[in-house]
Short mmCIF file of C-alpha atoms in Angstrom, two decimals:
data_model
loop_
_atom_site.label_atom_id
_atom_site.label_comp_id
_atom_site.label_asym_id
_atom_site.label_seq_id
_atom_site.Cartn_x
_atom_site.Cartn_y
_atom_site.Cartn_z
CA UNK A 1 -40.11 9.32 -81.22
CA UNK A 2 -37.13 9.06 -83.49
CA UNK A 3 -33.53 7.02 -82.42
CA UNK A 4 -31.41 9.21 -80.28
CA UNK A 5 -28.59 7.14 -80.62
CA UNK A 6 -25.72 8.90 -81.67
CA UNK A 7 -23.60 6.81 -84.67
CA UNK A 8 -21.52 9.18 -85.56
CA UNK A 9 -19.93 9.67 -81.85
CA UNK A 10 -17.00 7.79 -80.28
CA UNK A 11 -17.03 3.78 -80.59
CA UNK A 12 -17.94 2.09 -76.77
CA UNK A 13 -14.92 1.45 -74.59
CA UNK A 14 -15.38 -1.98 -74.38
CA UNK A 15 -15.40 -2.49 -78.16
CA UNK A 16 -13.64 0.54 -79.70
CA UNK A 17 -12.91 -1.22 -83.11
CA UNK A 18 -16.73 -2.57 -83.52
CA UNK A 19 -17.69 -1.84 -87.16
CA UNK A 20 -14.15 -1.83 -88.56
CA UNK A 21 -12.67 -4.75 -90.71
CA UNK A 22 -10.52 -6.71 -89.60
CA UNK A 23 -7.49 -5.14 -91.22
CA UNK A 24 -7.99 -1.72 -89.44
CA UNK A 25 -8.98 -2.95 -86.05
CA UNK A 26 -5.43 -4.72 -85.89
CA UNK A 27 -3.56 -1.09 -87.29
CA UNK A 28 -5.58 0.42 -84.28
CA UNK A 29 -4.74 -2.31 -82.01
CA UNK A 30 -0.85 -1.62 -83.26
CA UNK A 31 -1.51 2.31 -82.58
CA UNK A 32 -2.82 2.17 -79.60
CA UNK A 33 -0.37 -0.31 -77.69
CA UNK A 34 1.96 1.30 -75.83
CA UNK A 35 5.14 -1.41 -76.06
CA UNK A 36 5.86 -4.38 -78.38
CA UNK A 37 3.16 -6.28 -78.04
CA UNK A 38 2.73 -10.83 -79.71
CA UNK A 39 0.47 -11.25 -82.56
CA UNK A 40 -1.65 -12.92 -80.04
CA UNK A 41 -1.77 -9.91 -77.63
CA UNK A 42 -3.01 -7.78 -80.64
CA UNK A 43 -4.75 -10.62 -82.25
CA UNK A 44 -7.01 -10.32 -78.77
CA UNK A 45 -7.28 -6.16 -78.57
CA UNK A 46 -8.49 -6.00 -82.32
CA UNK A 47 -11.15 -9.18 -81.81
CA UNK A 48 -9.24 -11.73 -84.70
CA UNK A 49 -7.45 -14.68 -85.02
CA UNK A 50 -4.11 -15.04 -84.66
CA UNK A 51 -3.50 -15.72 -88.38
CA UNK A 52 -5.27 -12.87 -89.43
CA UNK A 53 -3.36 -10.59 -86.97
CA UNK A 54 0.23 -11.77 -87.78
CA UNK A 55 -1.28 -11.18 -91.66
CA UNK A 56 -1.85 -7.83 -90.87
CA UNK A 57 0.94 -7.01 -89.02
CA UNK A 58 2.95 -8.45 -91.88
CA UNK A 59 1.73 -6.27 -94.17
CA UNK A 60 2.21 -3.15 -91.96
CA UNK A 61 5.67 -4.29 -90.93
CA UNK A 62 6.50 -3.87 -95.46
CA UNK A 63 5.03 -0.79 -95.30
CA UNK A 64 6.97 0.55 -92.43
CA UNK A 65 3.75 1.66 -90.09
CA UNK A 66 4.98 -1.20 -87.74
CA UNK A 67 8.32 -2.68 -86.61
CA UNK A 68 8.59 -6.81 -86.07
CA UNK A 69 11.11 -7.92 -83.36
CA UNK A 70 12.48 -11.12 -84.16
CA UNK A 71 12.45 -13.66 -81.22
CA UNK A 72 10.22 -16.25 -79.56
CA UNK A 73 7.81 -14.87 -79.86
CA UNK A 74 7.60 -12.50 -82.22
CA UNK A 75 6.74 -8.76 -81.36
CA UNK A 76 5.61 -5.82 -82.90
CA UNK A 77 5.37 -2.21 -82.42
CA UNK A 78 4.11 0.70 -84.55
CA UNK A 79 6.92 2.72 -85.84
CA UNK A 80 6.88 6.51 -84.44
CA UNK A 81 9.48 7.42 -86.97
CA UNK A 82 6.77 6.46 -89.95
CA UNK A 83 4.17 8.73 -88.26
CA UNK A 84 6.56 11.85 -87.54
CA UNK A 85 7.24 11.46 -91.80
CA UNK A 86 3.96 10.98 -92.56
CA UNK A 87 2.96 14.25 -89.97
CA UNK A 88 6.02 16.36 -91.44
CA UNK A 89 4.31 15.40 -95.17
CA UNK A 90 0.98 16.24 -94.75
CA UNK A 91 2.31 19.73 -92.83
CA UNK A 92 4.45 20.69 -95.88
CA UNK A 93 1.77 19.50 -98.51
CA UNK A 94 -0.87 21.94 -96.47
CA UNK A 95 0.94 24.63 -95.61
CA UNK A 96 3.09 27.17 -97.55
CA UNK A 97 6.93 28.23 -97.09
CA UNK A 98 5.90 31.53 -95.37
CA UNK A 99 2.90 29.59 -93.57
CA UNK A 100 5.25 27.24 -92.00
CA UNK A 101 8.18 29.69 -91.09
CA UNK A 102 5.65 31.91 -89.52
CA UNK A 103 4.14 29.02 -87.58
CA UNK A 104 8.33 28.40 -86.02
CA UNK A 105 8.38 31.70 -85.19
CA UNK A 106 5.37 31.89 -83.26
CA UNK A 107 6.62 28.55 -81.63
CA UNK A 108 9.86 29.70 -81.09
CA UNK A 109 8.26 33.25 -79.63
CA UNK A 110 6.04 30.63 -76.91
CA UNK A 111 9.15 28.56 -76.16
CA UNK A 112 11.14 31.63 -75.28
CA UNK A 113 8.55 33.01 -72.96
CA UNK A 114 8.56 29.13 -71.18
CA UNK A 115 12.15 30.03 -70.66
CA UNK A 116 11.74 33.03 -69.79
CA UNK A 117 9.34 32.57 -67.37
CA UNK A 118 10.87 29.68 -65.82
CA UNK A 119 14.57 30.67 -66.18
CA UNK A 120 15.91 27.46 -67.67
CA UNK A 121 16.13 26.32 -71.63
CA UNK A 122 13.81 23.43 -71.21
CA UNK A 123 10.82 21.78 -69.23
CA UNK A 124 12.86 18.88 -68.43
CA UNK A 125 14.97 21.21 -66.09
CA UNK A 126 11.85 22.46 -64.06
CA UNK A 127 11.57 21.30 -60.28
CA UNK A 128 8.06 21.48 -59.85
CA UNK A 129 8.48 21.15 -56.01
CA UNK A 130 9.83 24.05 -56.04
CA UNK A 131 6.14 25.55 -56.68
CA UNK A 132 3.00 26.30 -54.12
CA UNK A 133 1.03 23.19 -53.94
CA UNK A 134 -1.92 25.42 -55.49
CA UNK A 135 0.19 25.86 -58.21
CA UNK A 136 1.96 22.49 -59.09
CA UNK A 137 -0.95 21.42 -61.76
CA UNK A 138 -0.89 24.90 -63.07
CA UNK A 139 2.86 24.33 -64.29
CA UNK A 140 2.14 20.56 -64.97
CA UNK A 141 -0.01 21.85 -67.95
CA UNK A 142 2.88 24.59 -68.65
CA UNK A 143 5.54 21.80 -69.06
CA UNK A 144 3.34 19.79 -70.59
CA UNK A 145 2.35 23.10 -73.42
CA UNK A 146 6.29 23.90 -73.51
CA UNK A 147 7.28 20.24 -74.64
CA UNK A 148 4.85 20.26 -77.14
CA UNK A 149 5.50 23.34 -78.57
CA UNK A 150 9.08 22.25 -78.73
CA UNK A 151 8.25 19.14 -80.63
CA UNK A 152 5.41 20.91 -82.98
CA UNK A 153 8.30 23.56 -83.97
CA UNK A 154 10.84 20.95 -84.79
CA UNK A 155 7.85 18.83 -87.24
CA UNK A 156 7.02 22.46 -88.14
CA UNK A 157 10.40 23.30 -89.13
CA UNK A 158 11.34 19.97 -90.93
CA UNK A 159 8.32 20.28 -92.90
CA UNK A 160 8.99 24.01 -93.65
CA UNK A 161 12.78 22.81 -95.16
CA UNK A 162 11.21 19.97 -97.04
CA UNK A 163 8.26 22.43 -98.59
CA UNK A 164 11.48 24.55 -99.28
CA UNK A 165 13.66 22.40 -100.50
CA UNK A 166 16.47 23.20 -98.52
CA UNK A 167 18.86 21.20 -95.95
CA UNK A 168 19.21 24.13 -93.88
CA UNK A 169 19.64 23.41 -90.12
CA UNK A 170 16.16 24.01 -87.77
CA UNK A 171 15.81 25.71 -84.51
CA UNK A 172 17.06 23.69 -81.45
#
């Protein structure tokens, strides 16, 4: 019988950076850590030395893709600004003027129906309690759908200004 084994399918939990070099193991280390973390503390998640980590991290901190906090000891973070320019980019390199504007309006179309529906301008303003137990995960997803749409229009629209060319204002 032939190997089943999947290798094309997610890495194991316990080792989710086995195969990768060194180099990208510490960027997903950085990625995936969810406050300013030591070169040690990464160092540790992405299975390196020290050394090699603050290395890394070095590098990444020139680039931008991380952010190095001075003090004993030193900390790092990956740098959501970078990503949000890189995902505002790739969105206006893909995507056409009228491709973009049409993807706000739909956006804009969902968000208003959120209000609508809910009767206030924003998810934030929501009191779930306020909802039948049965419901309460029901509008968890909801919120969770509104605030996204909310961000994806305002990456949609930056991108859609950039593909354009123009400084005009976006949709709030």
């Amino acid at each position: 019988m032939t190997d089943d084994i999947r290798h094309d399918g997610p890495p194991p939990f316990d080792r989710p950076f086995e195969g990768e070099d060194t180099k990208q193991r510490v960027y997903g280390a950085v990625l995936h850590a969810r406050e300013p973390m030591t070169a040690a503390e990464i160092a540790e998640r992405a299975d390196c030395s020290e050394e090699s980590a603050r290395t890394h991290l070095s590098f990444y901190a020139d680039l931008g893709i991380v952010i190095r906090h001075e003090g004993r000891p030193v900390r790092y973070e990956r740098n959501d600004d970078y990503f949000e320019w890189r995902r505002v980019n790739e969105l206006a390199r893909e995507n056409t003027v009228d491709e973009l504007q049409a993807r706000v309006s739909e956006l804009t179309d969902r968000i208003e129906e959120y209000r609508g529906e809910y009767g206030v301008d924003s998810p934030a303003e929501v009191d779930v309690l306020e909802f039948d137990a049965e419901r309460i995960d029901d509008v968890y997803v909801e919120l969770g759908n509104w605030a996204t749409n909310i961000e994806e229009r305002r990456l949609h629209e930056r991108a859609r200004r950039k593909a354009a060319g123009s400084t005009a204002p976006s949709h709030s």
